[in-house]
Amino acid sequence: MAKKILVTGGTGYIGSHTVVELQNSGYEVVVVDNLSNSSADVLDNIEKISGIKPAFEQFDLADKAKTDNFFARTPGIEAIIHFAASKAVGESVQKPLMYYRNNLVSLMNLMDCQVKYGVANIVFSSSCTVYGQPDVLPVTEKTPRKDAESPYGNTKRVNEDILSDSIAAHPEITGIALRYFNPIGAHPTAIIGELPLGVPQNLVPFITQTAAGLRDELMVFGDDYDTIDGSAVRDYINVVDLAKAHVVAIARLLEGKNKKNYEIFNLGTGNGLSVLEVVNGFEKATGVKLNYKIVGRRAGDIEKIWADTTFANEELGWKAEKELEETLLSAWLWEKKLRGIK
Ligand code: NAD
Ligand code: WQD
């Protein structure tokens, strides 16, 4: 019988790509999402790719009674992948209480239910934001975390601590925190992808919206960093590669291959790219000329970060495979599909 996996936030950007990969690997998926940052149409789009519409429940995981009720009537869940969270860095500065409540309480409710209903395994979406600006690059999982730059970033740090402390107290639970670097791109079918609300804060959606004519020009934030061309450097990882890492992490837990009850993995490509390199890569991949101008640095940005992926490569047996241009092309095909551009 197929193993049943709960995917919270499964109609969101990374969650939807992961649902497809889980289904392709033979797992049965149940999605919980409150649709605060996604839409139920995504379930139909998942079905168009995988042939299977996942079971779906719409409720807020910060609501303890509803979360408990869900587990009480949904037996057989063997593992949770917890994507559900609010993720806009700027908004978290304006609404810290909302971010702490949503992101921390959701995880606490889920872990209470893991203990109560005997759900042994959890994979958690963490972020390279926990490293801040590292003193040494690339960053390994042993690189010390730094004080968060935003309430959002702090929720990732505190949630990692909630996981680690709770797993220490409940040895029947095993968990993996995956620290994503910068996820970009869309499914190669262009049937699912990222759906930013309002003006995109992230680089690649801003690029594709500029290319599509929704924005006049991209502002490149800073050209005076100590990097190859002065623009800031990040480790951009294809969302399908990222999704596949979740399938590997789930199998590791279900097969008991984990070495510790709580493990942490960096998920990136291992390559740092500057903003201007991404802009050039987009133009090369798509043949579309991008309007852009250099402006001052964005407050709160770090200069450069990229992952040391050795631990994920060797221990998980997972490696990011897609090239930058293929990934940027997938983002563009998705944007064109959304806007009805031929
Ligand atoms: P997303 O907003 O597309 O998906 C998150 C989903 O969770 C949304 O569908 C939203 O409706 C849902 N959700 C939020 N709060 C909920 C709640 N209380 N109850 C039920 N559902 C709720 O975001 P994403 O980019 O797919 O990110 C997924 C996870 O990965 C998040 O935890 C995010 O912090 C983390 N992450 C994202 C990035 C990135 O750049 N996208 C980088 C590092 C980490
Ligand atoms: C990438 C680079 C910008 C937009 C954020 C969160 C982080 C994580 C991923 C969740 C930076 C530059 C951007 C633009 C630009 N999310 N840029 N013009 O800042 O690395 O990380 O998303 O955990 O927590 O902080 O990603 O895509 O916003 O920016 O020049 O219009 O592109 O300055 O150097 P970032 P990003």
XYZ file of N, CA and C and ligand atoms in Angstrom, residues 8-15 32-38 59-62 82-87 102 106 125-128 152 156 180-183 194 202, ligand 1:
161
model
N 1.937 19.959 4.188
C 1.313 21.234 4.562
C 1.845 22.305 3.609
N 0.986 23.232 3.216
C 1.426 24.237 2.245
C 1.602 23.622 0.864
N 0.873 22.546 0.586
C 1.069 21.773 -0.647
C 0.503 22.420 -1.899
N -0.288 23.503 -1.750
C -0.711 24.231 -2.947
C 0.213 25.416 -3.235
N 1.211 25.612 -2.377
C 2.155 26.707 -2.577
C 3.216 26.357 -3.616
N 4.173 27.256 -3.747
C 5.194 27.146 -4.807
C 6.029 25.858 -4.679
N 6.771 25.732 -3.603
C 7.653 24.558 -3.483
C 6.821 23.315 -3.166
N 5.765 23.506 -2.361
C 4.907 22.378 -1.983
C 4.291 21.686 -3.190
N -2.688 19.856 3.157
C -3.413 20.814 4.002
C -2.873 22.201 3.682
N -3.770 23.138 3.404
C -3.355 24.511 3.118
C -4.546 25.415 3.437
N -4.272 26.586 3.977
C -5.392 27.515 4.237
C -5.618 28.473 3.065
N -4.852 28.279 1.999
C -4.963 29.083 0.768
C -4.720 30.571 1.032
N -3.936 30.886 2.087
C -3.622 32.292 2.360
C -2.671 32.848 1.299
N -1.905 31.967 0.646
C -0.974 32.460 -0.388
C -0.968 31.534 -1.610
N -2.096 30.896 -1.863
C -2.158 29.989 -3.027
C -3.625 29.738 -3.342
N -7.621 24.357 5.932
C -7.763 24.962 7.262
C -6.434 25.548 7.702
N -6.483 26.309 8.797
C -5.308 27.016 9.304
C -4.604 26.133 10.338
N -3.357 25.803 10.069
C -2.611 24.928 10.988
C -2.267 25.616 12.307
N -2.458 26.935 12.362
C -2.267 27.617 13.639
C -3.493 27.427 14.544
N 6.485 19.867 6.139
C 5.853 21.105 6.623
C 6.389 22.328 5.877
N 5.676 22.671 4.786
C 5.998 23.884 4.025
C 5.226 25.102 4.533
N 4.029 24.875 5.087
C 3.115 25.991 5.355
C 3.762 27.031 6.256
N 3.825 28.243 5.781
C 4.384 29.352 6.556
C 4.148 30.633 5.776
N 4.195 31.755 6.491
C 4.234 33.051 5.814
C 5.699 33.333 5.512
N 5.979 33.909 4.319
C 7.395 33.947 3.895
C 7.895 35.290 3.391
N 1.822 32.577 13.124
C 1.571 31.627 12.033
C 2.683 30.568 11.945
N 2.003 26.929 14.101
C 1.701 25.824 13.172
C 2.607 24.626 13.451
N 10.795 22.881 6.213
C 11.364 23.869 5.281
C 12.096 24.948 6.045
N 13.415 24.851 6.112
C 14.170 25.947 6.688
C 14.821 26.741 5.553
N 15.747 27.592 5.894
C 16.232 28.552 4.906
C 17.674 28.914 5.198
N 18.410 29.256 4.135
C 19.783 29.724 4.321
C 19.804 31.063 5.043
N 10.726 37.096 10.009
C 10.585 35.871 9.212
C 11.794 34.951 9.433
N 12.385 30.909 11.283
C 13.079 29.707 10.798
C 14.055 29.209 11.860
N 16.901 25.621 2.472
C 16.913 25.964 1.053
C 17.727 27.223 0.838
N 18.456 27.256 -0.270
C 19.083 28.498 -0.693
C 18.022 29.259 -1.517
N 18.263 29.679 -2.736
C 17.234 30.493 -3.414
C 16.497 29.670 -4.471
N 15.292 29.188 -4.137
C 14.551 28.375 -5.109
C 14.016 29.238 -6.246
N 5.637 29.596 -9.601
C 5.521 30.546 -8.490
C 4.446 31.571 -8.812
N 11.204 38.934 -4.896
C 12.312 38.051 -5.277
C 12.781 38.347 -6.697
P 4.264 29.643 -0.579
O 3.698 30.836 0.087
O 4.094 29.512 -2.051
O 3.664 28.310 0.089
C 3.314 28.260 1.459
C 1.887 27.718 1.548
O 1.513 27.612 2.916
C 0.873 28.640 0.874
O 0.105 27.866 -0.034
C 0.006 29.154 2.032
O -1.337 29.342 1.639
C 0.187 28.061 3.068
N 0.031 28.478 4.460
C 0.647 29.523 5.087
N 0.300 29.555 6.385
C -0.565 28.517 6.599
C -1.271 28.037 7.731
N -1.186 28.637 8.916
N -2.061 26.943 7.591
C -2.169 26.326 6.394
N -1.520 26.746 5.283
C -0.734 27.827 5.386
O 5.805 29.543 -0.173
P 6.969 28.635 -0.759
O 7.901 29.521 -1.485
O 6.431 27.445 -1.423
O 7.698 28.232 0.593
C 7.432 27.011 1.250
C 8.267 26.942 2.519
O 9.646 27.054 2.170
C 7.986 28.047 3.524
O 8.098 27.502 4.812
C 9.100 29.039 3.268
O 9.379 29.802 4.407
C 10.240 28.093 2.942
N 11.297 28.716 2.152
C 10.983 29.335 0.977
C 11.991 29.947 0.231
C 11.669 30.689 -1.044
O 12.477 31.500 -1.468
N 10.535 30.440 -1.689
C 13.319 29.881 0.678
C 13.603 29.220 1.864
C 12.584 28.638 2.603
